Structures are given as C-alpha cells and as structure tokens.
Amino acid sequence: MVEQHDDQENIGSNPDPRRPIGELIAERLSRRGLLGGAAALLAARTAGAQDTGNTPNGGPSTLSFPELRHQLAARDAVAEGHESQVVIRWGDPILAEAPDFDPRAQTAEKQARQFGYNCDYLDFHPLPKGSRSSDHGLLVVNHEYTSTSLMFPGIGAGRQARLRVTPDQARIEMAAHGGSVVEVKREGGRWGYVKDSRYNRRITLSTPMRISGPAAGDPRMRTKADPTGTRVLGMLNNCAGGNTPWGTTLTAEENTNFYFGGAAAESGPQAAHYKRYGVVKDSLYTWGRIDPRFDLDQEPNEPNRFGWIVEFDPYDPESVPVKRTALGRFKHEGATYAIGKDGRVAFYSGDDERFEYLYKFVTARPWDPRNPAANRDLLDEGTLYVAQFAAGGTMRWLPLVFGQGPLTAANGFASQADVLIEARRAADLLGATPMDRPEDVETNPATNRVYVMLTNNNRRTAEQVNPANPRARNVHGHVLELIPPGAGSREGADHSATEARWEIFIAGGKPGVDHGAQYHRATSNDGWLSCPDNCAFDSKGRIWISTDGADDAAGVADGLYAADTTGAGRALTRLFYQAPVGAEVCGPRFTPDDTTLFLAIQHPGESGNSTYDRPSTRWPDFQEGMPPRPSVIAIVKKGGGAVG
Ligand code: FEO
Ligand code: CA
Ligand code: CA
Ligand code: CA
C-alpha cells in the first residue's frame, strides 16, 4: 500500500514507546557469537555475505529454481520453468447478473457483484469440503482498500483525488472493500473462476455482521443504528488473515482509522483514545460527508466497532460474519493459528504500526475435531497476551486480563471490554516490547517455530533499539523466529506457554550496503529483500516471504523470496517472483500438494503521480484505456510438479 502503508507519514506510530535497554543488545549479540554493538552486527554478518552470482541450483538451498534478477518494470516476472496465470481481476463478475467490467461505467451496484479492489489475504479451501483437492476449491480474498487515483478517470493523484471523490464514487469504493469468496478450478492446466457459483460471495461495507465476545454489547460499542452494540454493517481495511482448525476463515481489520474523522477527534471525551489508535480530525477517506457513521461528531463509537478479527464460514455464503472481540482491537495484520500440545489453539497477530506490539490469543478450551458445534464460539473465551522480549533470546507473553496488574479502575479500565477496546493502552501499561511494525506471523508446520515479519520502522532511534528490534532507522525490516517450548519435539510445541525463545532469522536490506543486513552467506545479489510482509510455508517447511515497500531507489520491485529454514541452506533467500511496478505481493498460499502457488498482486501502478489516465503500468491486461487491476495469479510449474 504505497499511498497508505508506505507513505510513512500516513503510517501511525505509537507516540510513547518505552525506552529500551541498550546494554542488553550487546549481550544478546555476543551470545550469538558476534561482536558487541550494532556496527559489529553489520561487520560480522556482511563479512560473510558475498555475491555468489545466480547459481542455478541455489548453492546449499534445497530450492532448485533458477533465481530471478531484481527488476523494476511494468510487467511481472517469475522464475524460469514456471508460469503465471491470472485467475481473477478487480471488476470481474462473480455473482449472478453481474455485468462485465467497464471502468468508465462503474456503479456501486455493479461493484458489489464484482471482484473487489486491492486483493490481500488469500485462503484456499478445497472442494469438495473435507477433501485435499488441489485442483478445485474456494478462494477467499480480502479487499483491503481502494486506490482512488487509479479507479476513476480524471480524478488526479494523491490526497486531491480523495477530496474530489463524488458520493457515487465513494459508494463504489465502499463496495470494492471487504472480501470475496470465489469458486476456482484448474481445467486443462489452467486456473479460472466459476461465475455465479452457489458458493460465490461478496462481503462489502453493507454486509450484516455480529459482534461477539467480552466487548459485545458494551456501551462503547453502541451507536444510533445499533443500540445493542452487537450488530455492525461490514468490515474495513481487511489486510491479511488466517483460518481455524475447524474450517472457518479469519480476516483482519487493519488501518481502520483511515475512515473516521470529525472535530471530536481533538475535543471529544474519547480524544485520547482516538489518538492512540490514529483517528484524526481529517480522515484519509472523506466518507463522513456521505455516511454519518464515519463522522465522529455524529457516531463517536463507530470506530470502536472496527479493528477486530472477523470469522466466517467460507462454504456458506449465507453465514453471518462475526467480529471476535476476545482477540483484541488494534491494527491486526492477520491472525494465524497453531495447535498447542494440550489441544488449545493459539492465534498469533501483529499490530502493524511503528512501535506497536505482537500479540497472541489462546483459547480457554481445546478444540474438538469430532464435534464441530463445540468449536463454533471457541474464539469468544480465552486469554489475549502481548509479547515482551528480553536479551539472551528469551521472551514472555503477558496476559491482558481486567483486574490483573495495572489493568484496573485506577488506570481507567472498568471491564474486560475496556481492556480489549483499548488493547494498545493495556499493552503499554504491561510493558510490552515496541516492535518494527509486526505484519504476518506464521507457524512453520515442519518445526513449530513461529515467524514474525517486521516490515520496517524508519523512526526508531539509536536510543530506542531493543533486543528484538536492534536496528535504528530500520527501513528494510527483519524476520524474527520464535521457538515455543517443545518446538521440534515429537510431542509438539506448547503454543499456550507464557514464555518462548527467539532468534533473528534474517534482517533485510542489501548485504554490504545496508547497515545490519543479515542472511545466509551465500545469498546472492538478487536474493536480498526489503520490507517482509506476508509469508507462507510449503509442505517441506520452506518459507516464502512476500514484500511490501521494496527498494525503488535500488531498482527493485516488491517480490516473493523463498528460503530453507533448517539445514545448510537456512536463511538463504532466493528471488522467485517480482511484481509489476507499484504493486506489493500478498497472500502467498499453496494448494495442499504445493503444485500451485496463489499470489495476490495488490495496487499495481500505485506509485508517484500514477493515475487512472496515466498509470505507471496497465498490468495485467495491457490494453489502452484499461487501468491496472489488482488481481490474483496462480503460479504453476511448467510440466507439473511442486512449485519451487
Ligand atoms: Fe495491510 Fe500491514 O499490511
Ligand atoms: Ca500486509
Ligand atoms: Ca500469510
Ligand atoms: Ca504492508
């Protein structure tokens, strides 16, 4: 998201990150056999890095694809021996009677029946349900936000475009947010979607949803339209997500502050609370003019009803999505699960903002594979924890429980609902570790180690570094590896434990050029990456990392990189796919047999002064008059076999 995510002025920042413990860093580094201090980290790590060229067999890597060369171009590129197929694009008709896409004659009604904008999270649920089919299934897709400048003719660029939006155009944008469920099939070697399938669904800002868990019904969740505080229309800025062992999808509301504005942001009774969540008087979108619920002065509680994890059944298009408040309210990047050895389920979730925190929720009860009904509301009861990292490679998970520690009336919390609605403030009081924008968090099924993408933080000063975020002005981000007790053992890991160990898996940037970059020593000139965002694991336990915020100055577009996580090729990242200019790569998702890798190519052409009329790319159609279109692609190996 260039305009929103990576325009650094639009990414919020925890205004008062705790001052960390500089002397602990040197200790941490020396434990890793390095010299003390961040400069030594650079020296020690980059001394080993060398340009080994693009070895076709990848040196000690188990990934055998010929590595791509870094590029920044109007077209995308995939490693030789593979082909990419466009599965579905913004505007493609999904539901019955949906018209073909015509960007010059678009309406909100049409858009609500067509594939939405800016695809992000991807999930693949096989068909028939319960099978392990890799040729047929349901694709679940988030539509995170809308790139106004690229959607409407003559609208111009940047902030001006959003101020020029007409009410009809704003309603189109509202209908282009949310999510899609689409039946997809591989026939004759090609992936496509099934129009008007009985499974197909659009979720928009008008979709009725239920609010459940400890904050449901709380006075701070009530509005004129919903005096019960238990029902809400739609979801906003759904970035990544996850799923559950019981077969539902989770979708994560992220930058929900972009949509609400009004004078109350500065003067109302919730002003301090709004500020902590980045809600300001002049919102990025200007929808308060069109719908009073986005106007704080008319509906001061509406923002409290966004910023949650939403659960729904992808196989039932009539199912009512549920906002699960027990998982806390913040800028959720996603929520991915790992089953602990006691059968309780942990959901890891990052709060994607500078100096914000890493969380996990652990269900109160084990899940029951034999009794689906018993799992239906498992996400309503459990404990939300926030991460506190220490030197020496240890960490603790601190519970956000009303009445415990500082989370009491003395600090303005009247209930667990308050703790969850203001999870950030509760985490501040507990002494959580301020991170470099936690994005996706995924557990490697092969080792039970947990990987945390920390995308970047250009505001961290040398005084603010901490053991798990050791670089000042961390513009390239890093990846942390958490090791829960028992990870790698036959009995399985204890994901509900309140402590774990940790390591830095990689640190982004170009080795030898960017301060502190850290990879396997054989990582090539094209294998380094910047701004890790989403990730996935193939069934061999290799990590595939997608990026958002690549190094344009170095001529590098966002892409997808793969690496072993164990063995001689550990942390040897290799470039597999490179996006068209302006796009980030989202939602890496393999089919169960690894023969297809789905990618969401989000905001192609969103760069600089690129507009509908003069876009920097017309990917993927490359037709005069057709703007760039965010699309889902499928990557397969030519001649068949596992990708990579
Ligand atoms: Fe929407 Fe954190 O990326
Ligand atoms: Ca993301
Ligand atoms: Ca992911
Ligand atoms: Ca991002």
XYZ file of C-alpha atoms in Angstrom, residues 2 71-77 90 117-118 147 149-151 557 577-584 601-631:
55
model
C 2.132 2.854 -1.231
C 13.947 -5.630 -11.709
C 11.503 -2.742 -11.591
C 9.237 -2.978 -14.635
C 5.687 -2.619 -15.930
C 5.421 -6.410 -16.250
C 5.857 -9.017 -13.559
C 8.320 -11.913 -13.749
C -10.698 -6.286 -9.989
C -10.195 -3.848 -5.241
C -6.722 -4.422 -3.719
C -6.618 3.290 -4.726
C -6.412 7.723 -8.156
C -6.333 4.531 -10.211
C -10.066 3.754 -10.123
C 10.155 -4.092 -7.183
C 8.694 -13.693 -8.348
C 8.810 -9.972 -8.967
C 5.675 -7.792 -9.096
C 4.821 -5.099 -11.634
C 5.783 -1.546 -10.663
C 3.830 -0.078 -7.751
C 2.437 -3.416 -6.555
C 3.042 -5.320 -3.351
C -0.916 -8.671 -6.608
C -2.101 -5.587 -4.807
C -2.129 -1.951 -6.015
C -0.234 -2.402 -9.318
C 0.704 1.015 -10.689
C 0.374 2.787 -7.340
C 3.482 4.900 -7.403
C 4.347 8.579 -7.625
C 1.870 10.509 -9.718
C 0.442 7.449 -11.398
C -3.268 7.926 -12.167
C -6.118 6.218 -13.983
C -5.337 8.309 -17.053
C -1.561 7.963 -16.879
C -0.790 4.800 -14.930
C 2.760 3.549 -14.465
C 1.602 0.115 -15.681
C -1.528 -1.367 -17.222
C -0.882 -4.785 -15.705
C -2.311 -7.352 -16.216
C -4.398 -6.518 -19.326
C -2.056 -4.053 -21.038
C -4.981 -2.648 -23.023
C -5.148 1.023 -23.868
C -7.877 2.614 -21.749
C -7.881 -0.163 -19.151
C -6.341 0.855 -15.820
C -4.110 -1.518 -13.853
C -6.170 -4.121 -11.979
C -5.281 -5.748 -8.675
C -5.512 -9.484 -9.421
